[in-house]
Coordinates of C-alpha atoms in Angstrom, one line a residue:
Chain A
X1 CA 0.0 0.0 0.0
X2 CA 1.4 3.3 -1.0
X3 CA 0.9 6.5 0.9
X4 CA 2.0 8.7 -2.0
X5 CA 2.2 8.0 -5.7
X6 CA 3.3 10.3 -8.4
X7 CA 3.1 9.3 -12.1
X8 CA 5.0 10.9 -15.0
X9 CA 5.5 14.3 -13.4
X10 CA 6.8 16.8 -15.8
X11 CA 7.6 20.4 -15.1
X12 CA 9.0 23.2 -17.2
X13 CA 9.7 26.7 -15.9
X14 CA 8.7 29.8 -17.8
X15 CA 12.2 30.0 -19.3
X16 CA 11.4 26.6 -20.9
X17 CA 14.0 24.7 -18.9
X18 CA 12.7 21.2 -18.2
X19 CA 13.1 20.6 -14.5
X20 CA 11.2 17.3 -14.2
X21 CA 11.0 14.8 -16.9
X22 CA 8.6 11.9 -16.2
X23 CA 9.1 11.5 -12.5
X24 CA 7.5 8.4 -11.0
X25 CA 7.5 8.0 -7.2
X26 CA 6.0 5.6 -4.8
X27 CA 6.3 6.1 -1.1
X28 CA 5.1 3.0 0.9
X29 CA 3.0 3.6 3.9
X30 CA 4.9 3.8 7.1
X31 CA 8.3 4.1 5.4
X32 CA 11.0 6.8 5.7
X33 CA 11.6 7.6 2.1
X34 CA 14.8 9.5 1.3
X35 CA 14.6 11.6 -1.8
X36 CA 18.1 12.1 -2.9
X37 CA 19.7 14.1 -5.6
X38 CA 22.4 16.8 -6.1
X39 CA 21.4 20.5 -5.9
X40 CA 19.3 21.5 -8.8
X41 CA 18.3 17.9 -9.7
X42 CA 14.6 18.7 -9.1
X43 CA 14.0 17.6 -5.6
X44 CA 12.3 20.7 -4.3
X45 CA 10.3 21.2 -7.5
X46 CA 9.0 17.6 -7.0
X47 CA 8.1 18.3 -3.4
X48 CA 6.4 21.6 -4.3
X49 CA 4.4 19.8 -6.9
X50 CA 3.4 17.1 -4.4
X51 CA 2.1 19.8 -2.1
X52 CA 0.3 21.8 -4.7
X53 CA 2.7 24.8 -4.5
X54 CA 3.3 24.4 -8.2
X55 CA 0.7 23.8 -10.7
X56 CA 0.9 20.3 -12.1
X57 CA 1.6 20.6 -15.8
X58 CA 1.6 17.0 -16.6
X59 CA 1.2 13.7 -14.7
X60 CA -0.8 12.9 -11.6
X61 CA -0.4 12.8 -7.9
X62 CA -2.2 10.6 -5.5
X63 CA -1.9 10.8 -1.7
X64 CA -3.7 8.4 0.7
X65 CA -5.2 6.8 -2.4
X66 CA -6.9 10.0 -3.5
X67 CA -6.2 12.3 -6.4
X68 CA -4.5 15.5 -5.1
X69 CA -6.2 17.9 -7.5
X70 CA -9.7 16.8 -6.5
X71 CA -9.1 16.2 -2.8
X72 CA -6.5 18.9 -2.0
X73 CA -8.0 20.1 1.3
X74 CA -8.9 16.7 2.8
X75 CA -5.4 15.5 1.9
X76 CA -3.6 18.5 3.4
X77 CA -5.5 18.0 6.7
X78 CA -3.2 15.0 7.2
X79 CA 0.0 16.3 5.7
X80 CA 2.7 18.2 7.5
X81 CA 5.5 19.9 5.5
X82 CA 8.5 22.0 5.5
X83 CA 9.8 23.1 2.1
X84 CA 13.2 24.8 1.8
X85 CA 13.7 27.4 4.5
X86 CA 11.2 27.3 7.4
X87 CA 8.1 29.6 7.1
X88 CA 7.7 31.1 10.4
X89 CA 6.6 34.7 11.4
X90 CA 9.6 36.6 12.7
X91 CA 7.6 39.0 14.8
X92 CA 5.9 36.3 16.8
X93 CA 7.3 33.8 19.2
X94 CA 7.3 30.0 18.7
X95 CA 4.1 29.5 20.6
X96 CA 2.3 32.1 18.7
X97 CA 3.5 30.7 15.4
X98 CA 2.1 27.3 16.4
X99 CA -1.1 28.9 17.7
X100 CA -1.8 30.1 14.1
X101 CA -1.7 26.6 12.9
X102 CA -3.5 25.3 15.9
X103 CA -6.5 27.5 15.1
X104 CA -6.5 26.3 11.5
X105 CA -6.1 22.6 12.3
X106 CA -8.4 22.8 15.4
X107 CA -6.0 20.6 17.4
X108 CA -5.8 20.8 21.2
X109 CA -3.8 23.7 22.6
X110 CA -1.6 21.4 24.6
X111 CA -0.1 20.0 21.4
X112 CA 1.8 23.3 21.1
X113 CA 3.8 22.6 24.2
X114 CA 4.2 18.9 23.2
X115 CA 5.7 19.6 19.8
X116 CA 8.0 22.4 21.2
X117 CA 9.3 19.8 23.7
X118 CA 9.7 17.2 20.9
X119 CA 11.9 19.5 18.9
X120 CA 13.8 20.9 21.8
X121 CA 12.4 24.4 21.8
X122 CA 10.4 24.3 25.0
X123 CA 12.6 26.8 26.7
X124 CA 12.3 29.6 24.1
X125 CA 9.3 31.1 25.9
X126 CA 8.6 34.6 24.7
X127 CA 11.7 34.9 22.5
X128 CA 10.7 36.2 19.1
X129 CA 11.5 34.0 16.1
X130 CA 13.7 36.8 14.6
X131 CA 16.1 36.2 17.5
X132 CA 16.3 32.5 16.7
X133 CA 19.3 30.8 15.1
X134 CA 18.9 29.0 11.7
X135 CA 18.9 25.7 13.6
X136 CA 16.1 26.9 15.9
X137 CA 14.1 28.1 13.0
X138 CA 14.5 24.7 11.4
X139 CA 13.3 23.0 14.6
X140 CA 10.3 25.3 14.7
X141 CA 9.6 24.5 11.1
X142 CA 9.5 20.8 12.0
X143 CA 7.3 21.5 15.0
X144 CA 4.9 23.3 12.8
X145 CA 4.8 20.3 10.4
X146 CA 4.2 18.0 13.3
X147 CA 1.5 20.0 15.2
X148 CA -1.6 18.3 13.8
X149 CA -0.2 14.7 14.0
X150 CA 0.0 14.3 10.2
X151 CA 0.0 10.9 8.6
X152 CA 2.5 12.0 6.0
X153 CA 5.4 14.3 6.7
X154 CA 7.2 16.0 3.8
X155 CA 10.5 17.6 4.7
X156 CA 12.9 19.3 2.4
X157 CA 16.4 19.1 3.7
X158 CA 15.2 19.1 7.3
X159 CA 18.7 19.1 8.9
X160 CA 19.9 22.2 7.1
X161 CA 21.5 24.6 9.5
X162 CA 21.6 22.2 12.4
X163 CA 24.7 21.4 14.2
X164 CA 25.9 17.8 14.6
X165 CA 23.9 17.2 17.8
X166 CA 20.9 18.8 16.3
X167 CA 21.1 16.5 13.2
X168 CA 21.3 13.4 15.4
X169 CA 18.3 14.6 17.5
X170 CA 16.1 15.3 14.5
X171 CA 17.0 12.0 12.9
X172 CA 16.1 10.2 16.2
X173 CA 12.9 12.1 16.3
X174 CA 11.9 11.1 12.8
X175 CA 12.7 7.5 13.4
X176 CA 10.6 7.6 16.6
X177 CA 7.7 9.2 14.8
X178 CA 7.8 6.6 12.1
X179 CA 8.1 3.7 14.5
X180 CA 5.8 4.8 17.3
X181 CA 3.2 6.8 15.4
X182 CA 3.4 5.1 12.0
X183 CA 3.9 8.4 10.2
X184 CA 5.1 8.1 6.6
X185 CA 8.1 10.4 6.1
X186 CA 9.4 11.7 2.8
X187 CA 12.5 13.7 3.2
X188 CA 14.9 15.1 0.7
X189 CA 18.6 15.5 1.0
X190 CA 21.6 16.0 -1.3
X191 CA 23.8 13.9 1.0
X192 CA 23.3 10.2 1.2
X193 CA 25.4 9.9 4.3
X194 CA 23.1 12.3 6.1
X195 CA 20.0 10.0 5.7
X196 CA 21.6 6.6 5.1
X197 CA 21.0 5.5 8.7
X198 CA 17.5 6.8 8.8
X199 CA 15.7 5.8 5.6
X200 CA 14.0 2.6 4.7
X201 CA 13.5 3.5 1.0
X202 CA 15.3 5.8 -1.4
X203 CA 14.5 7.6 -4.6
X204 CA 17.4 9.1 -6.4
X205 CA 16.8 11.9 -8.8
X206 CA 19.3 13.3 -11.3
X207 CA 18.7 16.0 -13.9
X208 CA 15.0 15.8 -13.5
X209 CA 14.8 12.0 -13.9
X210 CA 14.3 9.3 -11.3
X211 CA 17.3 7.1 -11.6
X212 CA 16.6 4.7 -8.8
X213 CA 13.7 3.9 -6.5
X214 CA 13.5 1.0 -4.0
X215 CA 14.8 -0.1 -0.6
X216 CA 18.4 0.6 0.6
X217 CA 19.1 -3.1 0.7
X218 CA 18.0 -3.5 -2.9
X219 CA 20.2 -0.6 -3.9
X220 CA 23.2 -2.3 -2.4
X221 CA 22.3 -5.7 -4.0
X222 CA 21.7 -4.2 -7.4
X223 CA 25.1 -2.5 -7.4
X224 CA 27.2 -5.5 -6.3
X225 CA 28.0 -6.7 -9.9
X226 CA 29.4 -3.4 -10.8
X227 CA 31.9 -3.3 -8.0
X228 CA 35.6 -3.3 -8.9
X229 CA 39.0 -3.4 -7.3
X230 CA 41.0 -0.2 -6.8
X231 CA 44.8 -0.3 -6.8
X232 CA 47.1 2.6 -6.0
X233 CA 50.8 2.1 -6.8
X234 CA 54.1 4.1 -7.1
X235 CA 54.1 3.6 -10.9
X236 CA 50.6 3.0 -12.4
X237 CA 51.9 2.8 -16.0
X238 CA 54.4 0.0 -15.2
X239 CA 51.7 -1.7 -13.0
X240 CA 49.4 -1.7 -15.9
X241 CA 52.0 -3.6 -18.0
X242 CA 52.6 -6.2 -15.3
X243 CA 48.8 -6.7 -14.8
X244 CA 48.4 -7.0 -18.6
X245 CA 51.1 -9.7 -18.6
X246 CA 49.1 -11.6 -16.0
X247 CA 46.0 -11.4 -18.1
X248 CA 44.2 -8.9 -15.9
X249 CA 42.2 -6.2 -17.6
X250 CA 43.0 -3.0 -15.7
X251 CA 42.1 0.6 -16.6
X252 CA 43.6 3.8 -15.4
X253 CA 41.2 6.0 -13.4
X254 CA 41.6 9.3 -11.6
X255 CA 42.9 7.8 -8.3
X256 CA 44.9 4.8 -9.6
X257 CA 43.9 1.6 -11.4
X258 CA 40.5 -0.1 -11.6
X259 CA 40.4 -3.9 -11.9
X260 CA 37.6 -6.4 -12.1
X261 CA 36.6 -8.1 -8.8
X262 CA 38.5 -11.3 -8.2
X263 CA 38.9 -13.9 -5.4
X264 CA 41.2 -13.0 -2.4
X265 CA 43.9 -15.5 -3.5
X266 CA 44.2 -13.7 -6.9
X267 CA 44.5 -10.4 -5.2
X268 CA 47.4 -11.6 -3.1
X269 CA 49.1 -13.1 -6.1
X270 CA 48.7 -9.9 -8.1
X271 CA 50.2 -7.9 -5.2
X272 CA 53.2 -10.3 -5.1
X273 CA 53.8 -9.8 -8.8
X274 CA 53.7 -6.0 -8.5
X275 CA 56.2 -6.0 -5.6
X276 CA 58.5 -8.4 -7.5
X277 CA 58.5 -6.0 -10.4
X278 CA 59.7 -3.2 -8.0
X279 CA 56.4 -1.4 -7.8
X280 CA 55.3 -0.2 -4.4
X281 CA 51.6 -0.9 -3.7
X282 CA 50.0 1.8 -1.5
X283 CA 46.5 0.6 -1.4
X284 CA 44.2 -2.2 -2.6
X285 CA 40.5 -1.8 -2.0
X286 CA 37.0 -2.1 -3.5
X287 CA 35.3 0.5 -5.5
X288 CA 31.6 1.1 -5.7
X289 CA 30.7 -0.8 -2.5
X290 CA 29.8 2.2 -0.3
X291 CA 26.4 3.7 -0.9
X292 CA 27.9 7.1 -1.4
X293 CA 29.8 6.0 -4.5
X294 CA 26.8 4.1 -5.8
X295 CA 24.8 7.3 -5.4
X296 CA 27.5 9.4 -7.0
X297 CA 27.7 7.0 -10.0
X298 CA 23.9 7.2 -10.4
X299 CA 23.6 11.0 -10.4
X300 CA 26.8 11.2 -12.4
X301 CA 25.4 9.0 -15.1
X302 CA 22.2 10.9 -15.1
X303 CA 24.2 14.1 -15.9
Chain B
X1 CA -17.9 29.5 6.6
X2 CA -16.2 27.4 9.3
X3 CA -13.1 27.3 7.2
X4 CA -13.2 31.1 6.8
X5 CA -13.5 31.5 10.6
X6 CA -10.5 29.2 11.2
X7 CA -8.5 31.0 8.5
X8 CA -9.5 34.4 9.9
X9 CA -8.5 33.5 13.5
X10 CA -5.1 32.5 12.2
X11 CA -4.7 35.6 10.1
X12 CA -5.7 37.9 13.0
X13 CA -3.1 36.3 15.2
X14 CA -0.4 37.2 12.6
X15 CA -1.1 40.9 13.2
X16 CA 0.0 40.6 16.9
X17 CA 3.2 42.5 17.6
X18 CA 3.1 43.9 14.1
X19 CA 2.9 47.5 13.1
X20 CA -0.8 47.2 12.4
X21 CA -1.9 48.1 16.0
X22 CA 0.4 51.2 16.0
X23 CA -0.9 52.3 12.6
X24 CA -4.5 52.0 13.8
X25 CA -3.7 53.9 17.0
X26 CA -1.5 56.6 15.6
X27 CA -3.6 57.1 12.4
X28 CA -6.9 57.3 14.1
X29 CA -5.9 59.4 17.2
X30 CA -3.6 61.9 15.6
X31 CA -6.2 64.4 14.5
X32 CA -8.3 64.2 17.8
X33 CA -5.1 64.6 19.7
X34 CA -4.1 67.7 17.6
X35 CA -7.6 69.1 18.3
X36 CA -7.3 68.6 22.0
X37 CA -3.9 70.2 22.1
X38 CA -5.1 73.2 20.0
X39 CA -8.1 73.6 22.2
X40 CA -6.1 73.5 25.4
X41 CA -3.7 76.0 24.1
X42 CA -6.5 78.4 23.0
X43 CA -8.8 77.6 25.9
X44 CA -9.9 81.2 26.3
X45 CA -11.7 81.0 23.0
X46 CA -13.6 77.8 23.8
X47 CA -16.6 79.1 25.6
X48 CA -18.6 80.3 22.5
X49 CA -17.5 77.2 20.6
X50 CA -18.9 74.9 23.3
X51 CA -22.0 76.9 23.7
X52 CA -22.9 76.7 20.0
X53 CA -25.9 74.5 19.0
X54 CA -24.0 73.1 16.1
X55 CA -20.9 72.2 18.3
X56 CA -20.9 68.5 17.3
X57 CA -21.4 68.8 13.6
X58 CA -18.8 71.5 13.6
X59 CA -16.3 69.4 15.5
X60 CA -17.1 66.4 13.3
X61 CA -16.4 68.4 10.1
X62 CA -13.1 69.8 11.5
X63 CA -11.9 66.3 12.5
X64 CA -12.7 64.7 9.1
X65 CA -10.7 67.3 7.2
X66 CA -7.3 65.8 7.7
X67 CA -8.7 62.3 7.9
X68 CA -10.5 62.4 4.6
X69 CA -7.6 64.0 2.7
X70 CA -4.6 62.4 4.3
X71 CA -4.9 59.8 7.0
X72 CA -7.7 57.6 5.7
X73 CA -6.2 57.0 2.2
X74 CA -2.7 56.7 3.6
X75 CA -3.8 54.3 6.3
X76 CA -5.7 52.2 3.8
X77 CA -2.5 52.1 1.6
X78 CA -0.2 51.2 4.4
X79 CA -2.2 48.8 6.4
X80 CA -3.1 46.8 3.2
X81 CA 0.5 46.6 2.2
X82 CA 1.5 45.6 5.7
X83 CA -0.9 42.7 5.9
X84 CA 0.0 41.3 2.5
X85 CA 3.7 41.8 3.3
X86 CA 3.6 39.6 6.4
X87 CA 3.6 36.5 4.2
X88 CA 6.2 37.8 1.6
X89 CA 8.6 39.1 4.3
X90 CA 8.5 35.8 6.2
X91 CA 8.6 33.6 3.1
X92 CA 5.4 32.1 4.5
X93 CA 3.1 31.9 1.4
X94 CA 4.2 28.3 0.9
X95 CA 3.1 27.6 4.5
X96 CA -0.2 29.2 3.9
X97 CA -0.8 27.3 0.7
X98 CA -0.1 23.9 2.3
X99 CA -2.8 24.5 5.0
X100 CA -6.1 22.7 4.5
X101 CA -7.8 25.9 3.4
X102 CA -9.4 26.8 0.1
X103 CA -7.9 29.6 -1.9
X104 CA -11.1 31.6 -1.4
X105 CA -10.9 31.2 2.4
X106 CA -7.2 32.4 2.4
X107 CA -8.1 35.4 0.1
X108 CA -11.2 36.4 2.0
X109 CA -9.7 35.9 5.5
X110 CA -6.7 38.2 4.8
X111 CA -9.0 40.8 3.3
X112 CA -11.3 40.4 6.3
X113 CA -8.4 41.2 8.6
X114 CA -7.7 44.4 6.6
X115 CA -11.4 45.4 6.8
X116 CA -11.4 44.8 10.6
X117 CA -8.4 47.0 11.0
X118 CA -10.2 49.7 9.0
X119 CA -13.3 49.3 11.2
X120 CA -11.0 49.6 14.3
X121 CA -9.6 52.7 12.8
X122 CA -13.0 54.2 12.4
X123 CA -14.2 53.3 15.9
X124 CA -11.1 54.7 17.5
X125 CA -11.3 57.9 15.4
X126 CA -15.0 58.4 16.5
X127 CA -14.0 57.8 20.1
X128 CA -11.1 60.2 19.6
X129 CA -13.5 62.9 18.3
X130 CA -15.7 62.5 21.4
X131 CA -12.7 62.7 23.6
X132 CA -11.5 65.8 21.8
X133 CA -14.7 67.4 22.9
X134 CA -14.8 66.1 26.4
X135 CA -11.2 66.4 27.5
X136 CA -11.0 70.2 27.1
X137 CA -14.3 70.6 28.9
X138 CA -12.9 68.4 31.8
X139 CA -9.6 70.3 32.0
X140 CA -10.8 73.8 31.5
X141 CA -13.0 75.3 34.2
X142 CA -14.7 78.0 32.1
X143 CA -15.8 75.7 29.3
X144 CA -19.4 74.5 29.4
X145 CA -20.5 70.9 28.4
X146 CA -21.0 70.9 24.6
X147 CA -24.4 72.1 23.7
X148 CA -26.7 70.2 21.4
X149 CA -27.3 66.4 21.1
X150 CA -24.8 64.3 19.3
X151 CA -26.3 63.6 15.8
X152 CA -25.5 59.8 15.9
X153 CA -27.5 59.1 12.8
X154 CA -25.6 61.6 10.7
X155 CA -22.3 60.5 12.1
X156 CA -23.0 56.8 11.3
X157 CA -24.1 57.7 7.8
X158 CA -20.9 59.7 7.2
X159 CA -18.8 56.8 8.6
X160 CA -20.5 54.4 6.2
X161 CA -19.8 56.8 3.3
X162 CA -16.1 57.2 4.1
X163 CA -15.8 53.5 4.6
X164 CA -17.2 52.9 1.1
X165 CA -14.9 55.7 -0.2
X166 CA -11.8 53.8 1.0
X167 CA -12.8 50.4 -0.3
X168 CA -11.3 50.9 -3.9
X169 CA -8.0 51.9 -2.3
X170 CA -8.0 48.7 -0.2
X171 CA -8.9 46.7 -3.3
X172 CA -6.2 48.1 -5.5
X173 CA -3.6 47.8 -2.8
X174 CA -4.7 44.3 -2.0
X175 CA -4.2 43.3 -5.6
X176 CA -0.8 44.8 -5.7
X177 CA 0.2 43.5 -2.3
X178 CA -0.7 39.9 -3.2
X179 CA 1.0 40.2 -6.6
X180 CA 4.3 41.8 -5.8
X181 CA 6.8 40.5 -3.3
X182 CA 8.7 43.8 -3.1
X183 CA 6.8 46.0 -0.7
X184 CA 8.0 49.1 -2.6
X185 CA 5.7 48.3 -5.4
X186 CA 2.3 48.5 -3.6
X187 CA 3.5 51.3 -1.4
X188 CA 5.0 53.3 -4.2
X189 CA 2.0 52.9 -6.5
X190 CA -0.3 53.7 -3.5
X191 CA 1.5 57.0 -2.7
X192 CA 1.7 58.0 -6.4
X193 CA -2.0 57.3 -6.8
X194 CA -2.7 59.4 -3.7
X195 CA -0.6 62.3 -5.0
X196 CA -2.3 61.9 -8.4
X197 CA -5.7 62.0 -6.7
X198 CA -4.8 65.2 -4.8
X199 CA -3.7 66.8 -8.1
X200 CA -6.8 65.6 -9.9
X201 CA -9.3 67.1 -7.5
X202 CA -10.0 70.2 -9.6
X203 CA -10.3 68.1 -12.8
X204 CA -13.8 67.3 -13.9
X205 CA -12.9 63.7 -14.5
X206 CA -11.0 63.4 -11.2
X207 CA -13.7 61.1 -9.8
X208 CA -12.5 58.4 -12.2
X209 CA -9.4 58.0 -10.0
X210 CA -10.3 55.4 -7.4
X211 CA -8.2 57.2 -4.7
X212 CA -10.2 60.4 -4.7
X213 CA -13.5 59.5 -3.1
X214 CA -12.9 60.3 0.5
X215 CA -11.4 63.6 -0.6
X216 CA -14.4 64.4 -2.8
X217 CA -16.8 63.4 -0.1
X218 CA -15.3 65.8 2.3
X219 CA -14.7 68.6 -0.1
X220 CA -18.4 68.6 -1.3
X221 CA -18.8 70.9 1.8
X222 CA -16.0 73.2 0.4
X223 CA -16.6 73.0 -3.4
X224 CA -14.1 75.7 -4.3
X225 CA -11.2 73.2 -3.8
X226 CA -12.4 70.4 -6.0
X227 CA -14.7 69.7 -8.9
X228 CA -17.6 67.9 -7.3
X229 CA -19.3 65.6 -9.8
X230 CA -23.1 65.4 -9.8
X231 CA -23.1 61.6 -10.0
X232 CA -23.0 59.4 -6.8
X233 CA -19.3 58.7 -6.3
X234 CA -20.2 56.0 -3.7
X235 CA -21.5 53.8 -6.5
X236 CA -18.2 54.4 -8.4
X237 CA -16.3 53.5 -5.2
X238 CA -18.3 50.3 -4.8
X239 CA -18.0 49.4 -8.4
X240 CA -14.2 49.9 -8.4
X241 CA -13.9 47.9 -5.1
X242 CA -15.8 44.9 -6.5
X243 CA -14.0 45.0 -9.8
X244 CA -10.5 45.2 -8.2
X245 CA -11.3 42.6 -5.6
X246 CA -12.5 40.2 -8.3
X247 CA -9.4 40.9 -10.4
X248 CA -7.2 40.3 -7.3
X249 CA -8.9 37.0 -6.7
X250 CA -8.6 35.9 -10.3
X251 CA -4.9 36.7 -10.3
X252 CA -4.5 35.0 -6.9
X253 CA -6.0 31.8 -8.2
X254 CA -4.1 31.9 -11.4
X255 CA -0.7 32.1 -9.8
X256 CA 1.5 29.3 -11.1
X257 CA 3.8 29.4 -8.1
X258 CA 2.3 29.6 -4.7
X259 CA 5.0 30.6 -2.3

């Protein structure tokens, strides 16, 4: 069962630049879905379309099994969001900012104190938002998104501006919300490492196209065949000749040599031959195993 | 209707700690305060004024002079720009548009807040006029209590007329305020239109400028300073207000990017 489904989203800005080119997205219910992509790939545009902040030019969006265009208000009753920078009123304090939403959503007043405590802003009291740091504003934005206990939370780069502790706290909060309250969370980031430990599913966007969508485990599995060995030596040109003599197909890459994967015994033998040829071996490792390089390969190939 | 009430409550809360309250207070009480000060300074001349039968209509007329020409149009320009700027300045339109509210409710609730501020302005101004009569009487021994009954009916009718007169200004400023992120645009256009309206008062087609109506309404008692048309300018004011509010709503709905 999917909480959010988007089909063939296409978007072109007025300068005719195509920003999204046939985006399909399926966010399973109860998942934490990481929407990854480099800056300018189309993440925010996609999220803005999903929330109705941009007019849908082509394609369709369905949230909670209902078409967004026709059921916008009913859907938004159960969606919390924070897109780009937080939207809070600088001349009001945190409680007053939340009180605006509390009146609109008609949720109990005590929720204000609850969400402020959840995001670590309980002690701000009468401090105006204009006096908040970027991190505090970010926390307030998350509190505003959580106030009405949404079923779906859409957060655009939610840890922007947070210090290391703040990032960990927000990640823990999101995991808790997902596990304990069953909230589906869709969050975007341009850094895989930032959300790797948090998400259950990922969607990778590059140049307006979805290049991967699935679970993290599937992503690792899918990329295993494309892994290779990485060798760094004191003389890569000479090493290439030695390897060629051994029948190993090696290529020169930016940071050394890339070789096909092989059993451990073969690696040891190859190392021995290089040493015997008077070539110092600085490092032997695997390429493409860590998620970051998989991700970089994906968005790189989309470019 | 319930959605509108929810939206309105939220919108009203946004005016807290903003300049709106100060604008209402200063704009509405400036003239009454000036009258009080002037009367206290010239307290020796007050006895015949307070004894006159037409004391209240005379005071009313005096108080509305600066209000109709300056304060009311300028207040309408500034307060409308201020309310629409709250979202632009805080980058909060995207927050507003992701609330479970229809576009109509968002549009009308914001306009409702502006209207309520205008009503507050009128109420405080009326109270200020009353105080400008009572305070000199209380503080000056030789001054009698104002003669004649307060003509409430006439005052209410005048209030209603001036309220209608400022509606086109609110409508034009609301359209501009929603449309332009840069606050200089609605404020600049507003001030230019106001200056243009002042300059156009002697012109026979001056009434076609939607910022002239409160001025013309006041100056009909002093026709030498303006060309007073024979047609009912209130109908023009209402027509302009409806047209510009509808245009503002159409443009608001048609926005491709919301926040």
